[in-house]
mmCIF file of C-alpha atoms in Angstrom:
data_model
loop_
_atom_site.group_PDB
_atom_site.id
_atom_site.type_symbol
_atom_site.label_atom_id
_atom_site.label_comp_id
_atom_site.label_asym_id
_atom_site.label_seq_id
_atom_site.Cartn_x
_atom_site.Cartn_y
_atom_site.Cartn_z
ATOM 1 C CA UNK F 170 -36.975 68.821 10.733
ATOM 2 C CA UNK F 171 -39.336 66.886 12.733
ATOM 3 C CA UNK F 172 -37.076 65.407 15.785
ATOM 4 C CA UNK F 173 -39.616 62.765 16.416
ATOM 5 C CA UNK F 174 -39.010 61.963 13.220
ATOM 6 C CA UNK F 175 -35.566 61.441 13.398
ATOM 7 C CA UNK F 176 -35.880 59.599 16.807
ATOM 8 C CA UNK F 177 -37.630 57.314 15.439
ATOM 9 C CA UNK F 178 -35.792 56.111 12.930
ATOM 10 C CA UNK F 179 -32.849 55.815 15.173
ATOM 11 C CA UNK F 180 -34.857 53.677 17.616
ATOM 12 C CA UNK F 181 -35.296 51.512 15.136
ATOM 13 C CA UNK F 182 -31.439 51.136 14.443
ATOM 14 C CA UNK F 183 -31.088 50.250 18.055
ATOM 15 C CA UNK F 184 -33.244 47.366 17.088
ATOM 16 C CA UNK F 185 -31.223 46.339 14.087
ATOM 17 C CA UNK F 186 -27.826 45.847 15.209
ATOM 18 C CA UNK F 187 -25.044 46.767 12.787
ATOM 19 C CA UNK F 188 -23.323 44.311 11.213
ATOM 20 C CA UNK F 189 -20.966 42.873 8.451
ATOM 21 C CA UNK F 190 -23.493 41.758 6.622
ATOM 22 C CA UNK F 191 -26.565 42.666 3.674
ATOM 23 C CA UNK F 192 -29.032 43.731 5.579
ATOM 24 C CA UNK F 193 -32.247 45.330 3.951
ATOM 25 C CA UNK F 194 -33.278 46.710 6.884
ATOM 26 C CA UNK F 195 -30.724 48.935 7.939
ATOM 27 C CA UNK F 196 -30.566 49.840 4.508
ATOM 28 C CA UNK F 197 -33.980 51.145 4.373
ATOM 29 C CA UNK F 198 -33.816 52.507 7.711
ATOM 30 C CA UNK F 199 -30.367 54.733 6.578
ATOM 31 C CA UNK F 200 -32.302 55.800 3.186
ATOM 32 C CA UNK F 201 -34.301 56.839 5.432
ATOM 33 C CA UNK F 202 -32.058 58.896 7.299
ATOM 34 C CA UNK F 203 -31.039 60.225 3.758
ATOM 35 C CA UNK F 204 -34.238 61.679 3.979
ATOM 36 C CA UNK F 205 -34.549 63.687 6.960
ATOM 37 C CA UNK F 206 -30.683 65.007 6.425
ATOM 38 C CA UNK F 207 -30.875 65.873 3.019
ATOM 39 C CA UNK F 208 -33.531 69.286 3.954
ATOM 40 C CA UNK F 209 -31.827 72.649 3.408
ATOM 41 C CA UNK F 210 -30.515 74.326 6.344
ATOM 42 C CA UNK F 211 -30.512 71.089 8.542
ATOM 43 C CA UNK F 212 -27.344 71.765 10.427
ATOM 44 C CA UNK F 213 -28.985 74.498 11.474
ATOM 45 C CA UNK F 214 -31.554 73.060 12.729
ATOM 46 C CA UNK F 215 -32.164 72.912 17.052
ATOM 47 C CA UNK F 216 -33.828 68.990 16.578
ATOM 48 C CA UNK F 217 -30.564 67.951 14.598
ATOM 49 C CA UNK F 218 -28.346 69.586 16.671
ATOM 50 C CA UNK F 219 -29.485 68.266 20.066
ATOM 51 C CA UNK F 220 -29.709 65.034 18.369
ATOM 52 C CA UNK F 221 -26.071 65.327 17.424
ATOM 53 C CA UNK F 222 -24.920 66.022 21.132
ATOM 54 C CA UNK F 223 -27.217 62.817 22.621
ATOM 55 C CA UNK F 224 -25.045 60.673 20.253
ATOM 56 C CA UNK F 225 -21.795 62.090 21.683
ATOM 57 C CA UNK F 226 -22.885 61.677 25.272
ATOM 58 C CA UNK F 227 -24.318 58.450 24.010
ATOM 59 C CA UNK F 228 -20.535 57.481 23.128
ATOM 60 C CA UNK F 229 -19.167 58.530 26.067
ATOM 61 C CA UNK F 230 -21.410 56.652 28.327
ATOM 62 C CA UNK F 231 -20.696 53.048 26.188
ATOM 63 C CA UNK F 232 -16.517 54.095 26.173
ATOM 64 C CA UNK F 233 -16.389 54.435 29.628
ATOM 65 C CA UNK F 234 -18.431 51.948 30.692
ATOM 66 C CA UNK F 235 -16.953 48.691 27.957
ATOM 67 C CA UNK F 236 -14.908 46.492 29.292
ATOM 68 C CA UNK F 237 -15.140 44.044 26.758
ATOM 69 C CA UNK F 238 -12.143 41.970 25.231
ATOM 70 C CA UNK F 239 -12.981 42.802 21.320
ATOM 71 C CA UNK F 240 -11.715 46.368 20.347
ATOM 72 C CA UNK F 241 -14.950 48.352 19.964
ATOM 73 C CA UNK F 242 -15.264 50.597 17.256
ATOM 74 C CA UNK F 243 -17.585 54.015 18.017
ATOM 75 C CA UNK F 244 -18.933 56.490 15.201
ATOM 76 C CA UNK F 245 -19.483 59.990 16.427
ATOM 77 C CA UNK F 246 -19.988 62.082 13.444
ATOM 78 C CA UNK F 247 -18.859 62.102 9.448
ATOM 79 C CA UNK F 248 -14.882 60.988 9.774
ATOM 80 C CA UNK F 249 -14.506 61.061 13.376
ATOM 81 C CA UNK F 250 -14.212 57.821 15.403
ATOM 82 C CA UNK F 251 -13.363 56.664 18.679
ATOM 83 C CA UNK F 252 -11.747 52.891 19.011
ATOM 84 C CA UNK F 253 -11.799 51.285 22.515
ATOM 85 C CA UNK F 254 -8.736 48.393 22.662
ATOM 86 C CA UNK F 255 -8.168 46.915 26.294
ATOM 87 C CA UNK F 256 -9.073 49.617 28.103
ATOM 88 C CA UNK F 257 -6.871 52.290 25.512
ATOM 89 C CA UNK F 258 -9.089 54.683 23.795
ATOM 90 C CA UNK F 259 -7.961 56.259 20.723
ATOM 91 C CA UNK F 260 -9.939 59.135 18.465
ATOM 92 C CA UNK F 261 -9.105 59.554 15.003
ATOM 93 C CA UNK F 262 -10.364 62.620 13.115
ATOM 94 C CA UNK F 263 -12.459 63.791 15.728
ATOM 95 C CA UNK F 264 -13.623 67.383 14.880
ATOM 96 C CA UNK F 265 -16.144 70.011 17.282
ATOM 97 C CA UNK F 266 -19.359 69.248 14.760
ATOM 98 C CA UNK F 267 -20.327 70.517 11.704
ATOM 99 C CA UNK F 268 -17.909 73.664 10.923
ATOM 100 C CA UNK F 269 -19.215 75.001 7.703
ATOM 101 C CA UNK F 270 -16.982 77.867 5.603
ATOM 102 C CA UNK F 271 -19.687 80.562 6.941
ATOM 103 C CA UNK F 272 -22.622 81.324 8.636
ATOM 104 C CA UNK F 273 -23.259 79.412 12.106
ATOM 105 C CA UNK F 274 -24.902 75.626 12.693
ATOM 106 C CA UNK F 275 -26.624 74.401 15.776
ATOM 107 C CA UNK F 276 -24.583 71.117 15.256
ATOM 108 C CA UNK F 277 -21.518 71.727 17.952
ATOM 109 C CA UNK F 278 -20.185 69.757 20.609
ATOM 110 C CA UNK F 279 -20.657 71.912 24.453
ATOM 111 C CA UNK F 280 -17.734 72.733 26.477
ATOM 112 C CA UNK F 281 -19.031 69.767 28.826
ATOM 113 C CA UNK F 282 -18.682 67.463 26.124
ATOM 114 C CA UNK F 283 -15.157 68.147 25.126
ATOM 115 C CA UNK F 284 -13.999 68.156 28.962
ATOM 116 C CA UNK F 285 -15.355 64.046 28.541
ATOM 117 C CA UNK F 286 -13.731 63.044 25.298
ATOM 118 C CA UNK F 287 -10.859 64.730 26.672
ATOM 119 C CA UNK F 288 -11.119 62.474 30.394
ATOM 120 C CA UNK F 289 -11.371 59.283 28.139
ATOM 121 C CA UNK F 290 -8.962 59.819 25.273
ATOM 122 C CA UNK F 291 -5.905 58.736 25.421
ATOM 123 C CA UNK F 292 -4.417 58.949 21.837
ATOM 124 C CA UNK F 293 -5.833 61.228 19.732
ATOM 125 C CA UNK F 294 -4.879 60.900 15.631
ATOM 126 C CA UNK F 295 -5.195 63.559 12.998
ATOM 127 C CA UNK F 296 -5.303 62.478 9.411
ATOM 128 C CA UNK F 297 -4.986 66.228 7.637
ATOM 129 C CA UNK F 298 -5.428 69.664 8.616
ATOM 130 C CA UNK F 299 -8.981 70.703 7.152
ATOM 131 C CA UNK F 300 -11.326 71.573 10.179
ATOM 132 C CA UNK F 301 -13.759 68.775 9.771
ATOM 133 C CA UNK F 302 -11.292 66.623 10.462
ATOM 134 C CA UNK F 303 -9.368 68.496 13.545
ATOM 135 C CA UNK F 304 -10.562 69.784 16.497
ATOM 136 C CA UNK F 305 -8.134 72.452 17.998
ATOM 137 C CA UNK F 306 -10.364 72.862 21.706
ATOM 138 C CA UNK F 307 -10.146 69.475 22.072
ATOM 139 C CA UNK F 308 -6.512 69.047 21.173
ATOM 140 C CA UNK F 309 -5.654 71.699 23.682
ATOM 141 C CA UNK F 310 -7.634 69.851 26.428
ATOM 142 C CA UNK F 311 -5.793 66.725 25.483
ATOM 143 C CA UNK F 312 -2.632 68.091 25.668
ATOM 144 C CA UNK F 313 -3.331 69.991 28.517
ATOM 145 C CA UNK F 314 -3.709 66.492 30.361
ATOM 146 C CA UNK F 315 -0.665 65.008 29.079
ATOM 147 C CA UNK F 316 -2.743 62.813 26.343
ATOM 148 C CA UNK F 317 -0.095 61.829 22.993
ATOM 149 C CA UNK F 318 -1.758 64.224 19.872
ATOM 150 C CA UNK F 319 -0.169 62.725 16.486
ATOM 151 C CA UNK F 320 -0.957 64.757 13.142
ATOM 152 C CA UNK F 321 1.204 66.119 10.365
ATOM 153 C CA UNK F 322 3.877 69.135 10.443
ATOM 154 C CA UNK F 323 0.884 71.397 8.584
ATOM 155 C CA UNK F 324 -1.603 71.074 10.861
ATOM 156 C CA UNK F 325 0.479 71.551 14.351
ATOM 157 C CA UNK F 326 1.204 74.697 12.177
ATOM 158 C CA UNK F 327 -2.160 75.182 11.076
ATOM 159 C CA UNK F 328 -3.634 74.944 14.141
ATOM 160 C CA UNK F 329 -0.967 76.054 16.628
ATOM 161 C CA UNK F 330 -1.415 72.597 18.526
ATOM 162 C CA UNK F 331 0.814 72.750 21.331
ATOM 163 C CA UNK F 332 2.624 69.282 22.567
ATOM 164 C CA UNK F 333 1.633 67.326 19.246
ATOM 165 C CA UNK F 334 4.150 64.894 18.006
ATOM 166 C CA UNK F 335 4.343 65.406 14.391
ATOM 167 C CA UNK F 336 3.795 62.343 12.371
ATOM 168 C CA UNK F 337 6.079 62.492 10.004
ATOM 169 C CA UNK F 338 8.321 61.585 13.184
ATOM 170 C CA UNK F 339 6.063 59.234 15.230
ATOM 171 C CA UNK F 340 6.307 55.511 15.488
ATOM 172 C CA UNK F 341 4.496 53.011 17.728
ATOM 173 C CA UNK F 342 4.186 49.234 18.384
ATOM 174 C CA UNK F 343 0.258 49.022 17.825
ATOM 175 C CA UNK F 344 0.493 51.528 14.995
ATOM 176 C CA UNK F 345 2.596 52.171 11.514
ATOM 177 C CA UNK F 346 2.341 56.113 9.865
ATOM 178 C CA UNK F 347 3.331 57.156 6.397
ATOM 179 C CA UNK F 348 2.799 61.015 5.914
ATOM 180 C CA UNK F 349 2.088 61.893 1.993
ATOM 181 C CA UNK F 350 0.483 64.712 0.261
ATOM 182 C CA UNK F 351 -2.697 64.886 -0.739
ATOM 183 C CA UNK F 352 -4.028 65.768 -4.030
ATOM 184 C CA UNK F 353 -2.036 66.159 -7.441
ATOM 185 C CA UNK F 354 -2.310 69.813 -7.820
ATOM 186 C CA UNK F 355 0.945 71.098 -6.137
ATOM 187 C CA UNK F 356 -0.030 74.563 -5.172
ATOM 188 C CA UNK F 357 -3.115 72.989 -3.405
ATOM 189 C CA UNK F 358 -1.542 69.821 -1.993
ATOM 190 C CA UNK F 359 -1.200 69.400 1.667
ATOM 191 C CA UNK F 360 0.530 66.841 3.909
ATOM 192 C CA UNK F 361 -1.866 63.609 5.046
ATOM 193 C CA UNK F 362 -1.378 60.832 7.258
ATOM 194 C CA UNK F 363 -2.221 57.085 6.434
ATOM 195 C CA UNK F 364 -2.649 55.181 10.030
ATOM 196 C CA UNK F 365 -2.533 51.472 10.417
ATOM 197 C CA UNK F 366 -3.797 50.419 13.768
ATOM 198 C CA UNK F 367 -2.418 47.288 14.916
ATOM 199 C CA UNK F 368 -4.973 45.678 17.489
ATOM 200 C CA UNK F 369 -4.946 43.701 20.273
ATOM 201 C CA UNK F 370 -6.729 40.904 18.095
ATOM 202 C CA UNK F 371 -3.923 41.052 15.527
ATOM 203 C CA UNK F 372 -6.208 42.636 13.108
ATOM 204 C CA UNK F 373 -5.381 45.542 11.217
ATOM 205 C CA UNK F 374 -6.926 49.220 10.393
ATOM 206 C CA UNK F 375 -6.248 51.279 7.575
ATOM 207 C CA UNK F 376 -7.147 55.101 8.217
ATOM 208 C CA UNK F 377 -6.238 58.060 5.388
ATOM 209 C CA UNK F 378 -8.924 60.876 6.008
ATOM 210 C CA UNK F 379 -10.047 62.222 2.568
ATOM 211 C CA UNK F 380 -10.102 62.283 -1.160
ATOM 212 C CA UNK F 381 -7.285 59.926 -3.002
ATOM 213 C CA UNK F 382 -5.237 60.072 -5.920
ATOM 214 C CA UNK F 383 -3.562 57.663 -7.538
ATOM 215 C CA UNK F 384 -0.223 58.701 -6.455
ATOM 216 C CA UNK F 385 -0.474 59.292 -2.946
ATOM 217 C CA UNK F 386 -2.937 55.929 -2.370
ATOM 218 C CA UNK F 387 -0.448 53.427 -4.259
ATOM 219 C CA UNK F 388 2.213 54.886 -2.222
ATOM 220 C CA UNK F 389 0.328 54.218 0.463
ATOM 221 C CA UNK F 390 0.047 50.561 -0.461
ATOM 222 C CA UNK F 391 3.555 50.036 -0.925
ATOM 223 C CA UNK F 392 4.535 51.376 2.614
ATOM 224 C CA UNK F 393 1.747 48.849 3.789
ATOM 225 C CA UNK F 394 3.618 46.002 1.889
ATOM 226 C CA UNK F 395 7.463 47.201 2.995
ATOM 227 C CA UNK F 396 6.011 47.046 6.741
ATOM 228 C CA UNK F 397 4.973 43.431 5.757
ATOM 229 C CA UNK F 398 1.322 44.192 7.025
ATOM 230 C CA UNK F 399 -2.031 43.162 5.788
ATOM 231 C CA UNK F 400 -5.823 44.790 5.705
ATOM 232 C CA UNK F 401 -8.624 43.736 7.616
ATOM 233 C CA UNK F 402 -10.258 47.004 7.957
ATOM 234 C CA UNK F 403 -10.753 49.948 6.211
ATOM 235 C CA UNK F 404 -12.171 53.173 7.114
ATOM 236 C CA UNK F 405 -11.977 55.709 4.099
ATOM 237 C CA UNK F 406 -14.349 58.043 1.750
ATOM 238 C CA UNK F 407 -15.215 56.041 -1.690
ATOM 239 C CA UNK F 408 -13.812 59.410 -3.509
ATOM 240 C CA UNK F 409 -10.728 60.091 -5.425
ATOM 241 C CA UNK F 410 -9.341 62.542 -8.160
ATOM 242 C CA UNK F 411 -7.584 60.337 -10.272
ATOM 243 C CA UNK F 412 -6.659 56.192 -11.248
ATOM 244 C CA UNK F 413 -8.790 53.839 -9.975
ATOM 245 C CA UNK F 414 -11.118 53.817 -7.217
ATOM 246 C CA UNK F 415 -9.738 52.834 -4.037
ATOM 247 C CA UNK F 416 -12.825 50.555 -2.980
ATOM 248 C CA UNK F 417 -11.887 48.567 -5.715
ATOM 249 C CA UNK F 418 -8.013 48.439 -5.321
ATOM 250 C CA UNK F 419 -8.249 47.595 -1.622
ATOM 251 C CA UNK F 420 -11.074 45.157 -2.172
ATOM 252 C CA UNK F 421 -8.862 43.078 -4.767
ATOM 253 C CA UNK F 422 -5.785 42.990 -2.541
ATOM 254 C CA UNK F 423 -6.621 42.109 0.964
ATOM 255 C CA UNK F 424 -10.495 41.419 0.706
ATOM 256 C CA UNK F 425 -10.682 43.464 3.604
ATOM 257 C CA UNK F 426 -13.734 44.704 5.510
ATOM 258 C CA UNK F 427 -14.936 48.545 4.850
ATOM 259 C CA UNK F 428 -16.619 51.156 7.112
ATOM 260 C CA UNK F 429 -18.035 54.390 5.971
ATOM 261 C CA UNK F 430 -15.960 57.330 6.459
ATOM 262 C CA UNK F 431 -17.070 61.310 5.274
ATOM 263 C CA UNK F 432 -20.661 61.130 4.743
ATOM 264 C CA UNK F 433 -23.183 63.820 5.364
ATOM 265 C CA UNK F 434 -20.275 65.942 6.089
ATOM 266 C CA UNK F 435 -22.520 69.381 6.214
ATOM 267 C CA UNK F 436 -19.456 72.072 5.919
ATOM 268 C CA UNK F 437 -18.932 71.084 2.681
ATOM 269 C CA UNK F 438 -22.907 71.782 1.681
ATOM 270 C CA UNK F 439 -24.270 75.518 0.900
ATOM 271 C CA UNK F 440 -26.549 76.979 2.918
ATOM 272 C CA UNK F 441 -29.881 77.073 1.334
ATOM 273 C CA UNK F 442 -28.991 73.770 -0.681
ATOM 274 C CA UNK F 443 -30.548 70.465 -0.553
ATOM 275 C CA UNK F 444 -29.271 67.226 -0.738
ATOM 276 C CA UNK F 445 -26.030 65.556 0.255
ATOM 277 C CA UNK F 446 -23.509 67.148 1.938
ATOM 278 C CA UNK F 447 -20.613 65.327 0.693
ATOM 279 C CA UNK F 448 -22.123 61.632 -0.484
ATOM 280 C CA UNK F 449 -25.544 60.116 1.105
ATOM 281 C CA UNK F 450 -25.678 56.896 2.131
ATOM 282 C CA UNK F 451 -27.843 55.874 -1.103
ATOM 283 C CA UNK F 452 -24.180 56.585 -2.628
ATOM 284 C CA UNK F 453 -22.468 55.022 -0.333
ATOM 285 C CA UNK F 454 -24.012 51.789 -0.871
ATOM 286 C CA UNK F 455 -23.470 52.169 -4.683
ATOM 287 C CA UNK F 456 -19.856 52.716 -4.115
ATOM 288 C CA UNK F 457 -19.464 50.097 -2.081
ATOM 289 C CA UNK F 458 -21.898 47.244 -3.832
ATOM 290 C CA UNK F 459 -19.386 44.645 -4.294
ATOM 291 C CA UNK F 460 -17.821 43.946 -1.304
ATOM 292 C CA UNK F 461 -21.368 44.972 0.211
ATOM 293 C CA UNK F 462 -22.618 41.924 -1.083
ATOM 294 C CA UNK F 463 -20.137 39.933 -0.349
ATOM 295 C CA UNK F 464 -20.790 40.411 3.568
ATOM 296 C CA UNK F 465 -17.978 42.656 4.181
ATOM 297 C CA UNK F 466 -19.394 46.433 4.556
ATOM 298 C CA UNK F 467 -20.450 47.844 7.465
ATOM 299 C CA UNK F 468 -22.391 51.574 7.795
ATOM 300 C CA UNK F 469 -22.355 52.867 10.906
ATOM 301 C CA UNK F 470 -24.476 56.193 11.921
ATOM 302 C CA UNK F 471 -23.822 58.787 14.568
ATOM 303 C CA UNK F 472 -23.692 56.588 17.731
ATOM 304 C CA UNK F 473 -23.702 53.612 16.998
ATOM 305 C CA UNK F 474 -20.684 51.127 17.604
ATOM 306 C CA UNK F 475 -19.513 47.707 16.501
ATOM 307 C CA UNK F 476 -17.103 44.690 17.278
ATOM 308 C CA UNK F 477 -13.916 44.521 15.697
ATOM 309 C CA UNK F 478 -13.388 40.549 15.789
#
């Protein structure tokens, strides 16, 4: 991979601010990005890597330094984010980098790094136990600092995270849980949590960190409607299993906005094997198309942040 390349490119993001809106530009520009990530072996690569860990300290520079009114909304990699609300940072799915099944990849977070995120977290949420979702060194840093860790039952098992409050049992002002399973296959199904972030603005985000099924999403829906809440945002994967696809449910019942969640996602990609890594952004804007062009998707890359008005 050619890092200038890849710089490049991102420069030119920098120049096209991201926004809730069509935009050819950006479109091109992450097409483009398609590109350069879709080589074999790229999360092995040194460029990609390094490139990777100047996002992260990227984010941590903007966190600490915003002190604007809007929650701010930061990307840092695949499904993990990093919200900013008057002055209260919370992470959701935040994971160490690309963890593939085997072999090694060049795209890891440094021990410096996770000493940061852990400084300027203060909530840290866990959707479901799979590894590109969780990251266990920074949950211990977290909790070695006294910082509230929320996740379900099966991962503080999983992962042996000490001082975690499992959600099944957590409640909070500025944020509603519901813990379901995931998946309809029952020897395979494992517990996931649905988060719906309250924010200072009033608005609402809906979090639920992987594939859906019918089941599990409408019951998801219906704990939305008992709590007598609304969606303005959602951050989710266009997959699912089974019934309809939840783009299209969500998009028909609150005509909420939609960020991109579990894209280029390289631990589920073999080694040796190009293309996507879970979906491209090329998917992603198929997937999305309708409320695309109605003005109300937003795709964010590694580093870059927006508004939540």
């Amino acid at each position: 991979m050619n890092y200038s390349d890849l710089d490049a490119v991102f420069r030119q993001f920098q120049s096209v601010p991201p926004r809730f809106a069509v935009d050819p530009v950006r479109q091109q520009l992450l097409l483009q990005m398609d590109e350069l990530l879709s080589e074999a072996d790229s999360e092995t690569d040194f460029e990609l890597g390094r490139f990777y860990r100047e996002r992260v300290d990227q984010i941590i520079r903007e966190v600490k330094a915003y002190t604007g009114d809007a929650p701010r909304l930061w990307k840092l990699y695949s499904s993990g984010f990093l919200l900013k609300d008057r002055g209260r940072v919370t992470a959701i799915d935040i994971n160490g980098g690309c963890t593939p099944d085997s072999g090694r990849t060049r795209m890891i977070l440094h021990e410096a790094q996770f000493e940061a995120l852990s400084d300027i977290i203060d909530e840290y949420y866990n959707t479901h136990s799979h590894r590109d979702h969780i990251s266990a060194d920074l949950c211990d840093l977290l909790a070695a600092k006294g910082k509230l860790i929320v996740m379900p039952q099966e991962a503080i098992r999983r992962w042996l995270i000490s001082g975690a409050v499992p959600a099944e049992e957590f409640s909070a002002p500025h944020v509603n849980v519901f813990v379901d399973y995931q998946g309809t296959d029952v020897k395979k199904r494992l517990r996931c949590a649905m988060y719906l972030f309250t924010l200072s603005n009033g608005k609402t985000i809906f979090w639920r960190g992987d594939i859906y099924h019918q089941e599990g999403f409408s019951a998801c829906l219906d704990m939305i409607d008992s709590w007598g809440k609304t969606v303005d945002y959602a951050s989710l994967t266009p997959y699912y299993s089974s019934g309809e696809a939840p783009v299209d449910i969500l998009d028909r019942k609150y005509s909420c906005c939609f960020l991109n969640c579990h894209e280029w996602e390289f631990s589920h990609r073999r080694f040796g094997i190009t293309g996507p890594a879970t979906q491209c952004f090329e998917e992603l804007y198929e997937k999305f198309a309708v409320p695309y062009q109605d003005n109300r998707v937003l795709f964010l890359f590694w580093g870059e942040s927006t508004a939540l008005g």
